[in-house]
Amino acid sequence: LVNQVVSHLIQTIRSTDGSFSSIERLGAGSYYEHVKISEPNEFDIMLVMPVARLQLDECDDTGAYYYLTFKRNPKEKYLQKFLDEDGKLSAFKMLEALREIIKREVKNIKNVEVTVKRKKAGSPAITLQIKKPPAEISVDIILTLEVQQSWPPSTQDGLKIEQWLGRKVRGDMRNKPLYLVAKQNKREKVLRGNTWRLSFSHIEKALLNNHGNAKTCCESDGPKCCRKGCLKLLKYLLEQLKMKHPKEVDKICSYHVKTVFFRSCVTWPNDTDWHLGDLDHCFQKCLGYFLDCLQTRQLPHFFIPQYNLLSLEDKASSDFLSRQINYQLNNGFPIFQE
């Protein structure tokens, strides 16, 4: 159903506005990484748009957010209408144009009811609601620029996977194109909607799908490990706690858990650290690491180590979550029995 709706929209987007004629779809997020838990009711679809060369200027000290301008005589003349008065590529203008096309077109989708949800401030996604009684499916469409140039300096010390997956794999991954999503940087004094955030969804997907220290890990005839099982349990625990305490845990999201997981894979790089039968033990190790991060409020972004994902304003959320996790740990995870 999701594929049918998205394919319909992509066809229209490509033909309606020349600016978007080159977009391709890429499934990102947990469903496509095969670590989706609970219902398959949320999908992230990246609409990837190739752009030849961009000038990236950091807009704060996180190393994750950038202003984008074109180099001299860009090939992408059709994107010039999305520049703001300073010549920066406006994420806001591009998202608005895309949203308008989608809003018009969902009315023409027969046989299923699709609506575009109201805009969430600062969100990089255009969210579709597909009604399929008795369920509702939500699809986040994320506008993504794919730039063929080397990753910026802030990523230099990230992706520390040499011990885990090897130097060659790291080199290959860093040669992949750069992805930028239309994400508002909340730290800006004036929200002008012209910032873009680095995205590593394509690399995260590759890491999860080739996660073994030995190349045969989890192949059909290879030895199985419990890495993905750990990630699913971590995600499930957070999801359940967020459902129980939406306000208190609102600052922590599944990306925090994914980062904890990747860092755990680096801390314990060998497949022998993740025997399939040791799931409970490995899960508790990952959880212990997560607790350390929450208590010190230090969780460096996996690809941009200078960017701490747990800032001081998340203190209340971190402290609350850390108490909840400790309670679960010490009482045999009652939340999993509910």
CSV table of C-alpha atoms in Angstrom, one decimal:
chain,number,residue,atom,x,y,z
A,1,LEU,CA,0.0,0.0,0.0
A,2,VAL,CA,2.8,2.4,1.0
A,3,ASN,CA,4.7,1.6,-2.2
A,4,GLN,CA,1.7,2.2,-4.3
A,5,VAL,CA,1.0,5.6,-2.8
A,6,VAL,CA,4.6,6.7,-2.8
A,7,SER,CA,5.2,5.6,-6.4
A,8,HIS,CA,2.1,7.5,-7.5
A,9,LEU,CA,3.4,10.6,-5.8
A,10,ILE,CA,6.9,10.3,-7.1
A,11,GLN,CA,5.6,10.1,-10.7
A,12,THR,CA,3.6,13.3,-10.2
A,13,ILE,CA,6.4,15.2,-8.4
A,14,ARG,CA,8.9,14.3,-11.2
A,15,SER,CA,6.6,15.5,-13.9
A,16,THR,CA,5.0,18.6,-12.1
A,17,ASP,CA,8.0,20.6,-11.2
A,18,GLY,CA,11.3,20.5,-13.2
A,19,SER,CA,13.2,21.1,-10.0
A,20,PHE,CA,12.2,17.7,-8.7
A,21,SER,CA,12.5,15.8,-11.9
A,22,SER,CA,15.5,13.8,-10.8
A,23,ILE,CA,14.3,12.5,-7.4
A,24,GLU,CA,14.7,8.9,-6.5
A,25,ARG,CA,13.3,7.1,-3.5
A,26,LEU,CA,15.3,5.4,-0.8
A,27,GLY,CA,13.7,3.5,2.1
A,28,ALA,CA,15.4,4.5,5.3
A,29,GLY,CA,14.8,3.9,9.0
A,30,SER,CA,13.9,0.8,11.0
A,31,TYR,CA,11.5,-0.9,8.5
A,32,TYR,CA,14.2,-1.0,5.8
A,33,GLU,CA,17.0,-1.9,8.3
A,34,HIS,CA,14.9,-4.9,9.3
A,35,VAL,CA,14.8,-3.8,13.0
A,36,LYS,CA,11.2,-2.6,13.0
A,37,ILE,CA,9.4,-3.6,16.1
A,38,SER,CA,5.7,-3.8,16.9
A,39,GLU,CA,3.4,-2.9,13.9
A,40,PRO,CA,4.7,-1.9,10.4
A,41,ASN,CA,2.7,1.3,10.7
A,42,GLU,CA,5.5,3.9,10.3
A,43,PHE,CA,7.7,4.3,7.2
A,44,ASP,CA,10.5,6.8,6.4
A,45,ILE,CA,10.9,7.4,2.7
A,46,MET,CA,13.8,9.6,1.6
A,47,LEU,CA,13.3,11.5,-1.7
A,48,VAL,CA,16.8,11.8,-2.8
A,49,MET,CA,17.8,14.6,-5.2
A,50,PRO,CA,21.3,14.5,-6.7
A,51,VAL,CA,23.1,17.9,-6.7
A,52,ALA,CA,26.5,18.2,-8.3
A,53,ARG,CA,28.5,20.5,-5.9
A,54,LEU,CA,27.6,22.7,-3.0
A,55,GLN,CA,29.5,25.0,-0.7
A,56,LEU,CA,28.9,23.8,2.9
A,57,ASP,CA,29.3,26.4,5.7
A,58,GLU,CA,28.8,25.2,9.3
A,59,CYS,CA,26.2,27.2,11.1
A,60,ASP,CA,27.1,26.2,14.6
A,61,ASP,CA,29.6,24.2,16.6
A,62,THR,CA,27.8,20.9,16.3
A,63,GLY,CA,29.3,20.1,12.9
A,64,ALA,CA,25.9,18.7,11.9
A,65,TYR,CA,24.1,21.7,10.5
A,66,TYR,CA,25.1,23.7,7.4
A,67,TYR,CA,24.1,26.5,5.2
A,68,LEU,CA,24.3,25.6,1.5
A,69,THR,CA,25.2,27.8,-1.4
A,70,PHE,CA,26.1,27.0,-5.0
A,71,LYS,CA,29.6,27.1,-6.4
A,72,ARG,CA,30.0,29.3,-9.5
A,73,ASN,CA,27.7,28.6,-12.5
A,74,PRO,CA,25.8,25.7,-11.0
A,75,LYS,CA,24.3,23.0,-13.3
A,76,GLU,CA,21.2,23.2,-11.1
A,77,LYS,CA,19.7,26.4,-12.6
A,78,TYR,CA,16.3,25.0,-11.6
A,79,LEU,CA,17.1,25.3,-7.9
A,80,GLN,CA,17.8,29.0,-8.0
A,81,LYS,CA,14.2,29.9,-7.3
A,82,PHE,CA,14.8,28.2,-3.9
A,83,LEU,CA,17.6,30.5,-2.8
A,84,ASP,CA,16.9,33.0,-0.1
A,85,GLU,CA,18.0,36.7,-0.2
A,86,ASP,CA,21.5,35.8,0.9
A,87,GLY,CA,21.9,33.2,-1.8
A,88,LYS,CA,21.5,30.3,0.6
A,89,LEU,CA,19.5,27.3,-0.5
A,90,SER,CA,16.3,27.5,1.5
A,91,ALA,CA,15.1,24.2,3.0
A,92,PHE,CA,11.8,25.8,3.9
A,93,LYS,CA,11.1,27.0,0.3
A,94,MET,CA,11.9,23.5,-1.1
A,95,LEU,CA,9.8,21.7,1.4
A,96,GLU,CA,6.9,24.0,0.8
A,97,ALA,CA,7.0,23.5,-2.9
A,98,LEU,CA,7.1,19.7,-2.4
A,99,ARG,CA,4.4,19.8,0.2
A,100,GLU,CA,2.1,21.8,-2.2
A,101,ILE,CA,2.5,19.2,-5.0
A,102,ILE,CA,1.8,16.3,-2.6
A,103,LYS,CA,-1.2,18.1,-1.1
A,104,ARG,CA,-2.7,18.6,-4.5
A,105,GLU,CA,-2.0,15.1,-5.7
A,106,VAL,CA,-3.2,13.0,-2.7
A,107,LYS,CA,-6.7,14.0,-3.7
A,108,ASN,CA,-6.2,12.1,-7.0
A,109,ILE,CA,-5.2,8.8,-5.3
A,110,LYS,CA,-8.2,6.5,-5.7
A,111,ASN,CA,-9.0,3.4,-3.7
A,112,VAL,CA,-7.3,4.6,-0.4
A,113,GLU,CA,-7.7,7.7,1.7
A,114,VAL,CA,-4.5,9.6,2.0
A,115,THR,CA,-4.1,12.9,3.9
A,116,VAL,CA,-1.1,15.2,4.5
A,117,LYS,CA,-0.7,15.9,8.2
A,118,ARG,CA,-0.2,19.4,9.5
A,119,LYS,CA,3.3,20.7,9.5
A,120,LYS,CA,5.3,20.1,12.6
A,121,ALA,CA,7.6,23.1,13.3
A,122,GLY,CA,11.2,22.3,12.3
A,123,SER,CA,10.4,18.8,11.1
A,124,PRO,CA,12.2,17.8,7.9
A,125,ALA,CA,9.3,15.5,7.0
A,126,ILE,CA,6.1,15.8,5.1
A,127,THR,CA,3.9,13.2,6.9
A,128,LEU,CA,1.2,11.3,5.1
A,129,GLN,CA,-1.6,9.5,6.9
A,130,ILE,CA,-2.9,6.4,5.0
A,131,LYS,CA,-6.2,5.2,6.3
A,132,LYS,CA,-6.6,1.5,6.0
A,133,PRO,CA,-9.2,0.4,8.5
A,134,PRO,CA,-8.7,-0.7,11.1
A,135,ALA,CA,-5.2,0.7,10.9
A,136,GLU,CA,-3.5,4.0,10.1
A,137,ILE,CA,-0.1,4.1,8.5
A,138,SER,CA,2.1,7.1,8.7
A,139,VAL,CA,4.7,7.8,6.1
A,140,ASP,CA,7.4,10.4,6.6
A,141,ILE,CA,8.6,11.8,3.3
A,142,ILE,CA,12.0,13.4,3.8
A,143,LEU,CA,13.6,15.6,1.2
A,144,THR,CA,17.3,14.7,0.9
A,145,LEU,CA,20.1,16.2,-1.2
A,146,GLU,CA,22.7,13.8,-2.4
A,147,VAL,CA,26.0,15.6,-3.0
A,148,GLN,CA,28.9,14.0,-4.7
A,149,GLN,CA,31.7,15.4,-2.7
A,150,SER,CA,33.8,14.5,0.3
A,151,TRP,CA,32.4,14.5,3.8
A,152,PRO,CA,33.0,17.7,5.8
A,153,PRO,CA,35.8,17.9,8.4
A,154,SER,CA,33.5,17.4,11.4
A,155,THR,CA,33.1,13.7,10.3
A,156,GLN,CA,36.9,13.1,10.2
A,157,ASP,CA,37.0,11.3,13.6
A,158,GLY,CA,33.6,9.6,13.4
A,159,LEU,CA,32.6,6.2,12.1
A,160,LYS,CA,35.3,4.5,14.2
A,161,ILE,CA,34.7,1.0,12.8
A,162,GLU,CA,38.3,-0.1,12.1
A,163,GLN,CA,38.4,-2.7,14.8
A,164,TRP,CA,34.8,-3.8,14.2
A,165,LEU,CA,34.4,-3.9,10.4
A,166,GLY,CA,37.9,-2.9,9.2
A,167,ARG,CA,39.7,0.1,7.6
A,168,LYS,CA,38.7,-0.8,4.1
A,169,VAL,CA,34.9,-0.8,4.9
A,170,ARG,CA,35.3,2.6,6.6
A,171,GLY,CA,37.1,4.0,3.6
A,172,ASP,CA,34.4,2.6,1.2
A,173,MET,CA,31.7,4.1,3.4
A,174,ARG,CA,33.3,7.5,3.5
A,175,ASN,CA,33.5,7.5,-0.3
A,176,LYS,CA,29.7,7.3,-0.5
A,177,PRO,CA,27.9,10.6,-1.3
A,178,LEU,CA,27.0,13.1,1.3
A,179,TYR,CA,23.3,13.3,2.3
A,180,LEU,CA,21.7,16.5,3.7
A,181,VAL,CA,18.1,16.7,4.9
A,182,ALA,CA,16.0,19.8,5.3
A,183,LYS,CA,16.2,20.1,9.0
A,184,GLN,CA,15.7,23.3,11.0
A,185,ASN,CA,18.5,24.0,13.5
A,186,LYS,CA,16.7,24.8,16.7
A,187,ARG,CA,19.7,26.7,18.1
A,188,GLU,CA,19.4,29.5,15.7
A,189,LYS,CA,18.1,32.8,17.1
A,190,VAL,CA,15.9,33.5,14.1
A,191,LEU,CA,14.4,30.4,12.5
A,192,ARG,CA,14.7,31.2,8.8
A,193,GLY,CA,14.4,27.7,7.5
A,194,ASN,CA,17.7,27.7,5.6
A,195,THR,CA,19.7,25.1,7.5
A,196,TRP,CA,20.4,21.6,6.4
A,197,ARG,CA,21.5,18.7,8.6
A,198,LEU,CA,23.9,15.9,7.6
A,199,SER,CA,22.2,12.5,7.3
A,200,PHE,CA,23.9,9.1,7.4
A,201,SER,CA,20.8,7.0,6.9
A,202,HIS,CA,22.3,5.2,3.9
A,203,ILE,CA,25.4,4.4,5.9
A,204,GLU,CA,23.5,3.3,9.0
A,205,LYS,CA,21.5,0.9,6.8
A,206,ALA,CA,24.7,-0.6,5.4
A,207,LEU,CA,26.2,-1.0,8.9
A,208,LEU,CA,23.1,-2.8,10.1
A,209,ASN,CA,22.9,-5.1,7.1
A,210,ASN,CA,26.6,-6.0,7.2
A,211,HIS,CA,27.2,-5.9,10.9
A,212,GLY,CA,29.6,-8.8,11.4
A,213,ASN,CA,33.3,-8.7,12.3
A,214,ALA,CA,33.5,-11.9,10.1
A,215,LYS,CA,31.9,-11.4,6.7
A,216,THR,CA,29.6,-14.4,7.1
A,217,CYS,CA,27.9,-13.2,10.3
A,218,CYS,CA,24.1,-13.9,10.1
A,219,GLU,CA,24.3,-15.1,6.4
A,220,SER,CA,22.0,-18.1,5.7
A,221,ASP,CA,24.7,-20.6,6.4
A,222,GLY,CA,26.9,-18.4,8.6
A,223,PRO,CA,26.9,-18.2,12.4
A,224,LYS,CA,24.1,-16.0,13.9
A,225,CYS,CA,24.7,-13.1,16.3
A,226,CYS,CA,22.4,-11.2,18.6
A,227,ARG,CA,23.3,-7.6,17.5
A,228,LYS,CA,20.0,-6.8,15.8
A,229,GLY,CA,18.1,-8.6,18.6
A,230,CYS,CA,19.8,-6.2,21.1
A,231,LEU,CA,18.9,-3.1,19.0
A,232,LYS,CA,15.3,-4.3,18.8
A,233,LEU,CA,15.0,-4.8,22.5
A,234,LEU,CA,16.6,-1.4,23.2
A,235,LYS,CA,14.1,0.2,20.8
A,236,TYR,CA,11.2,-1.7,22.3
A,237,LEU,CA,12.1,-0.7,25.8
A,238,LEU,CA,12.4,3.0,24.9
A,239,GLU,CA,9.1,2.8,22.8
A,240,GLN,CA,7.2,1.3,25.8
A,241,LEU,CA,8.6,3.8,28.2
A,242,LYS,CA,7.8,6.7,25.8
A,243,MET,CA,4.2,5.4,25.6
A,244,LYS,CA,3.9,5.2,29.3
A,245,HIS,CA,5.6,8.6,30.0
A,246,PRO,CA,5.3,10.6,26.8
A,247,LYS,CA,6.0,14.0,28.5
A,248,GLU,CA,8.9,12.9,30.7
A,249,VAL,CA,10.8,11.1,27.9
A,250,ASP,CA,10.0,13.3,25.0
A,251,LYS,CA,13.6,14.5,24.5
A,252,ILE,CA,14.9,11.0,23.9
A,253,CYS,CA,14.2,9.2,20.6
A,254,SER,CA,15.1,6.0,18.8
A,255,TYR,CA,18.1,7.7,17.2
A,256,HIS,CA,19.7,7.9,20.6
A,257,VAL,CA,19.2,4.2,21.0
A,258,LYS,CA,20.6,3.5,17.6
A,259,THR,CA,23.7,5.6,18.4
A,260,VAL,CA,24.2,3.7,21.7
A,261,PHE,CA,23.9,0.5,19.7
A,262,PHE,CA,26.6,1.5,17.1
A,263,ARG,CA,28.9,2.6,19.9
A,264,SER,CA,28.4,-0.8,21.6
A,265,CYS,CA,29.3,-2.6,18.4
A,266,VAL,CA,32.6,-0.6,18.4
A,267,THR,CA,33.2,-1.2,22.1
A,268,TRP,CA,32.7,-5.0,21.6
A,269,PRO,CA,33.9,-5.5,18.0
A,270,ASN,CA,34.1,-9.3,17.8
A,271,ASP,CA,31.3,-11.6,16.7
A,272,THR,CA,32.2,-13.8,19.7
A,273,ASP,CA,31.0,-10.8,21.9
A,274,TRP,CA,27.5,-11.3,20.5
A,275,HIS,CA,26.7,-15.0,20.5
A,276,LEU,CA,23.1,-15.6,19.7
A,277,GLY,CA,22.5,-17.4,23.0
A,278,ASP,CA,23.9,-14.4,25.0
A,279,LEU,CA,21.1,-12.0,24.0
A,280,ASP,CA,20.1,-11.2,27.6
A,281,HIS,CA,23.7,-10.6,28.7
A,282,CYS,CA,24.5,-8.4,25.6
A,283,PHE,CA,21.3,-6.5,26.0
A,284,GLN,CA,22.2,-5.6,29.6
A,285,LYS,CA,25.7,-4.5,28.5
A,286,CYS,CA,24.2,-2.2,25.9
A,287,LEU,CA,21.8,-0.9,28.5
A,288,GLY,CA,24.6,-0.3,31.0
A,289,TYR,CA,26.3,1.8,28.4
A,290,PHE,CA,23.1,3.7,27.7
A,291,LEU,CA,22.7,4.4,31.4
A,292,ASP,CA,26.3,5.8,31.5
A,293,CYS,CA,25.5,8.1,28.7
A,294,LEU,CA,22.3,9.3,30.3
A,295,GLN,CA,24.0,9.9,33.6
A,296,THR,CA,26.9,11.8,32.2
A,297,ARG,CA,24.6,13.4,29.5
A,298,GLN,CA,27.3,12.5,27.0
A,299,LEU,CA,26.3,10.7,23.8
A,300,PRO,CA,28.6,11.7,20.9
A,301,HIS,CA,27.0,11.4,17.5
A,302,PHE,CA,28.4,8.3,15.8
A,303,PHE,CA,29.6,10.1,12.6
A,304,ILE,CA,30.2,13.6,14.1
A,305,PRO,CA,31.8,13.0,17.5
A,306,GLN,CA,31.9,16.7,18.5
A,307,TYR,CA,28.1,16.7,18.4
A,308,ASN,CA,26.7,15.6,21.7
A,309,LEU,CA,23.1,14.2,21.2
A,310,LEU,CA,22.3,14.7,24.9
A,311,SER,CA,22.4,18.4,25.7
A,312,LEU,CA,22.0,20.0,29.1
A,313,GLU,CA,18.4,21.0,28.3
A,314,ASP,CA,17.6,17.3,28.0
A,315,LYS,CA,18.7,16.8,31.7
A,316,ALA,CA,15.2,16.1,33.0
A,317,SER,CA,14.4,13.6,30.3
A,318,SER,CA,17.8,11.9,30.8
A,319,ASP,CA,17.4,11.6,34.6
A,320,PHE,CA,13.9,10.4,34.4
A,321,LEU,CA,14.7,7.7,31.8
A,322,SER,CA,17.7,6.6,33.6
A,323,ARG,CA,15.6,6.0,36.8
A,324,GLN,CA,13.1,4.1,34.7
A,325,ILE,CA,15.7,1.9,33.0
A,326,ASN,CA,17.3,1.1,36.4
A,327,TYR,CA,14.0,0.1,37.8
A,328,GLN,CA,13.4,-2.2,34.8
A,329,LEU,CA,16.9,-3.7,35.0
A,330,ASN,CA,16.5,-4.4,38.7
A,331,ASN,CA,13.1,-6.0,38.5
A,332,GLY,CA,13.4,-8.3,35.5
A,333,PHE,CA,11.8,-5.9,33.0
A,334,PRO,CA,8.2,-6.0,34.0
A,335,ILE,CA,7.4,-3.7,31.0
A,336,PHE,CA,8.1,-6.6,28.7
A,337,GLN,CA,5.5,-8.7,30.4
A,338,GLU,CA,2.7,-6.2,30.2
